[in-house]
């Protein structure tokens, strides 16, 4: 028997249940387990001497009053979404969301025909900047090719 398997039996041994042969042999050999059993037995003897105090005469009255207060707190709506607990308000909220979504979808299909932001004419300053923004990766690759071409000329000389 090892220490881990004996730990499961220590509480039984501390309360007075007879130990098995393996447990007794392990307790004779292991100082740590023997000390732990002695500490448990000391704790149990202190617990046996402890006298339970009598509750106050007004304990039940105070407990009932506290329970009533807690029930009243539970009835009060709390938080921003407390109105959702009432079915009429929840139904009205859902109806408003459905109507809002329907209006948004209807305007999206049958809107005023705008297909996005207006495009600038190529050749103007704004058009050139938009072209540079949308093709920045491609233009960067061309710059790298130019740098590679310049490096090969240096090595040739």
Coordinates of C-alpha atoms in Angstrom, one line a residue:
X1 CA 0.0 0.0 0.0
X2 CA 1.2 3.5 -0.8
X3 CA 0.5 6.9 0.7
X4 CA -2.1 7.9 -1.9
X5 CA -4.2 4.8 -1.3
X6 CA -3.9 5.2 2.5
X7 CA -5.2 8.9 2.3
X8 CA -8.6 7.5 1.3
X9 CA -8.7 5.5 4.6
X10 CA -7.2 8.1 7.0
X11 CA -10.5 9.6 7.9
X12 CA -12.0 6.2 8.7
X13 CA -8.9 5.4 10.8
X14 CA -9.2 8.7 12.7
X15 CA -12.8 8.0 13.6
X16 CA -12.0 4.6 15.0
X17 CA -12.7 2.1 12.2
X18 CA -10.2 -0.8 12.5
X19 CA -7.3 -0.7 9.9
X20 CA -6.6 -3.3 7.4
X21 CA -3.4 -5.3 7.6
X22 CA -1.8 -3.4 4.7
X23 CA -2.8 0.0 6.2
X24 CA -1.3 -1.0 9.6
X25 CA 1.9 -2.1 7.9
X26 CA 2.2 1.1 5.9
X27 CA 1.6 3.2 9.1
X28 CA 4.4 1.4 10.8
X29 CA 6.8 2.2 8.0
X30 CA 5.7 5.7 6.9
X31 CA 6.3 8.6 9.3
X32 CA 4.4 11.2 7.2
X33 CA 1.2 9.1 7.2
X34 CA 1.5 8.4 10.9
X35 CA 1.8 12.1 11.7
X36 CA -1.1 13.0 9.4
X37 CA -3.3 10.4 11.2
X38 CA -2.2 11.8 14.6
X39 CA -3.2 15.3 13.4
X40 CA -6.6 14.0 12.2
X41 CA -7.2 12.3 15.5
X42 CA -6.4 15.5 17.4
X43 CA -8.8 17.5 15.3
X44 CA -11.5 14.9 15.9
X45 CA -11.0 15.1 19.6
X46 CA -11.3 18.9 19.6
X47 CA -14.5 18.6 17.5
X48 CA -15.9 16.1 20.1
X49 CA -15.4 18.7 22.8
X50 CA -17.1 21.5 20.9
X51 CA -20.5 22.5 22.2
X52 CA -23.0 23.6 19.6
X53 CA -24.5 27.0 20.6
X54 CA -28.3 27.3 20.8
X55 CA -29.9 29.5 18.2
X56 CA -31.5 32.8 19.2
X57 CA -35.2 32.8 20.1
X58 CA -35.8 35.2 17.2
X59 CA -33.8 33.2 14.6
X60 CA -36.9 31.8 12.8
X61 CA -38.6 35.3 12.7
X62 CA -35.5 36.9 11.3
X63 CA -35.1 34.1 8.7
X64 CA -38.7 34.4 7.5
X65 CA -38.3 38.2 7.2
X66 CA -35.2 37.8 5.2
X67 CA -36.8 35.3 2.9
X68 CA -39.7 37.8 2.3
X69 CA -37.3 40.5 1.4
X70 CA -35.5 38.3 -1.0
X71 CA -38.8 37.3 -2.7
X72 CA -39.7 41.0 -3.1
X73 CA -36.3 41.7 -4.6
X74 CA -36.8 38.9 -7.1
X75 CA -40.2 40.3 -8.2
X76 CA -38.8 43.7 -9.0
X77 CA -37.5 44.1 -12.6
X78 CA -33.8 44.7 -12.7
X79 CA -31.6 45.9 -15.5
X80 CA -32.2 47.5 -18.9
X81 CA -33.9 44.5 -20.5
X82 CA -36.3 43.9 -17.6
X83 CA -39.2 44.9 -19.9
X84 CA -38.5 41.8 -22.0
X85 CA -40.0 39.7 -19.2
X86 CA -43.4 41.1 -19.9
X87 CA -44.9 39.4 -23.0
X88 CA -46.7 42.4 -24.4
X89 CA -43.6 44.6 -24.4
X90 CA -41.4 41.8 -25.8
X91 CA -43.9 41.2 -28.6
X92 CA -44.0 44.9 -29.4
X93 CA -40.2 45.0 -29.5
X94 CA -40.0 42.0 -31.8
X95 CA -42.6 43.5 -34.1
X96 CA -40.7 46.8 -34.3
X97 CA -37.5 45.0 -35.2
X98 CA -39.2 43.0 -38.0
X99 CA -40.8 46.2 -39.4
X100 CA -37.5 48.0 -39.3
X101 CA -35.7 45.2 -41.0
X102 CA -38.4 45.0 -43.7
X103 CA -38.2 48.7 -44.4
X104 CA -34.4 48.6 -44.6
X105 CA -34.5 45.6 -47.0
X106 CA -37.2 47.2 -49.2
X107 CA -35.2 50.4 -49.5
X108 CA -32.1 48.4 -50.4
X109 CA -33.9 46.7 -53.3
X110 CA -35.9 49.6 -54.6
X111 CA -33.7 52.5 -53.5
X112 CA -32.7 55.5 -55.5
X113 CA -30.3 53.6 -57.8
X114 CA -27.0 54.5 -56.1
X115 CA -24.5 51.8 -56.8
X116 CA -21.8 53.0 -54.4
X117 CA -19.6 56.1 -54.1
X118 CA -19.1 58.2 -57.2
X119 CA -16.0 57.4 -59.2
X120 CA -13.6 60.2 -60.2
X121 CA -12.6 60.6 -63.8
X122 CA -9.3 59.2 -64.8
X123 CA -6.6 61.8 -65.4
X124 CA -7.8 64.1 -62.6
X125 CA -5.9 64.4 -59.3
X126 CA -8.6 62.5 -57.4
X127 CA -8.8 59.8 -60.1
X128 CA -5.0 59.3 -60.0
X129 CA -4.9 59.0 -56.2
X130 CA -7.8 56.4 -56.3
X131 CA -5.8 54.4 -58.9
X132 CA -2.7 54.5 -56.8
X133 CA -4.6 53.4 -53.7
X134 CA -6.3 50.5 -55.4
X135 CA -3.1 49.3 -57.2
X136 CA -0.5 49.9 -54.5
X137 CA 0.7 46.3 -54.4
X138 CA 1.2 46.1 -58.1
X139 CA 3.1 49.4 -58.2
X140 CA 5.3 48.3 -55.3
X141 CA 6.3 45.2 -57.2
X142 CA 7.3 47.4 -60.2
X143 CA 9.5 49.4 -57.9
X144 CA 11.2 46.2 -56.7
X145 CA 11.8 45.2 -60.3
X146 CA 13.4 48.6 -61.0
X147 CA 15.7 48.2 -57.9
X148 CA 16.7 44.7 -59.1
X149 CA 17.5 46.1 -62.6
X150 CA 19.7 48.8 -61.0
X151 CA 21.5 46.3 -58.8
X152 CA 22.3 44.0 -61.8
X153 CA 23.9 47.0 -63.6
X154 CA 26.1 47.8 -60.7
X155 CA 27.4 44.2 -60.6
X156 CA 28.1 44.2 -64.4
X157 CA 30.4 47.2 -64.2

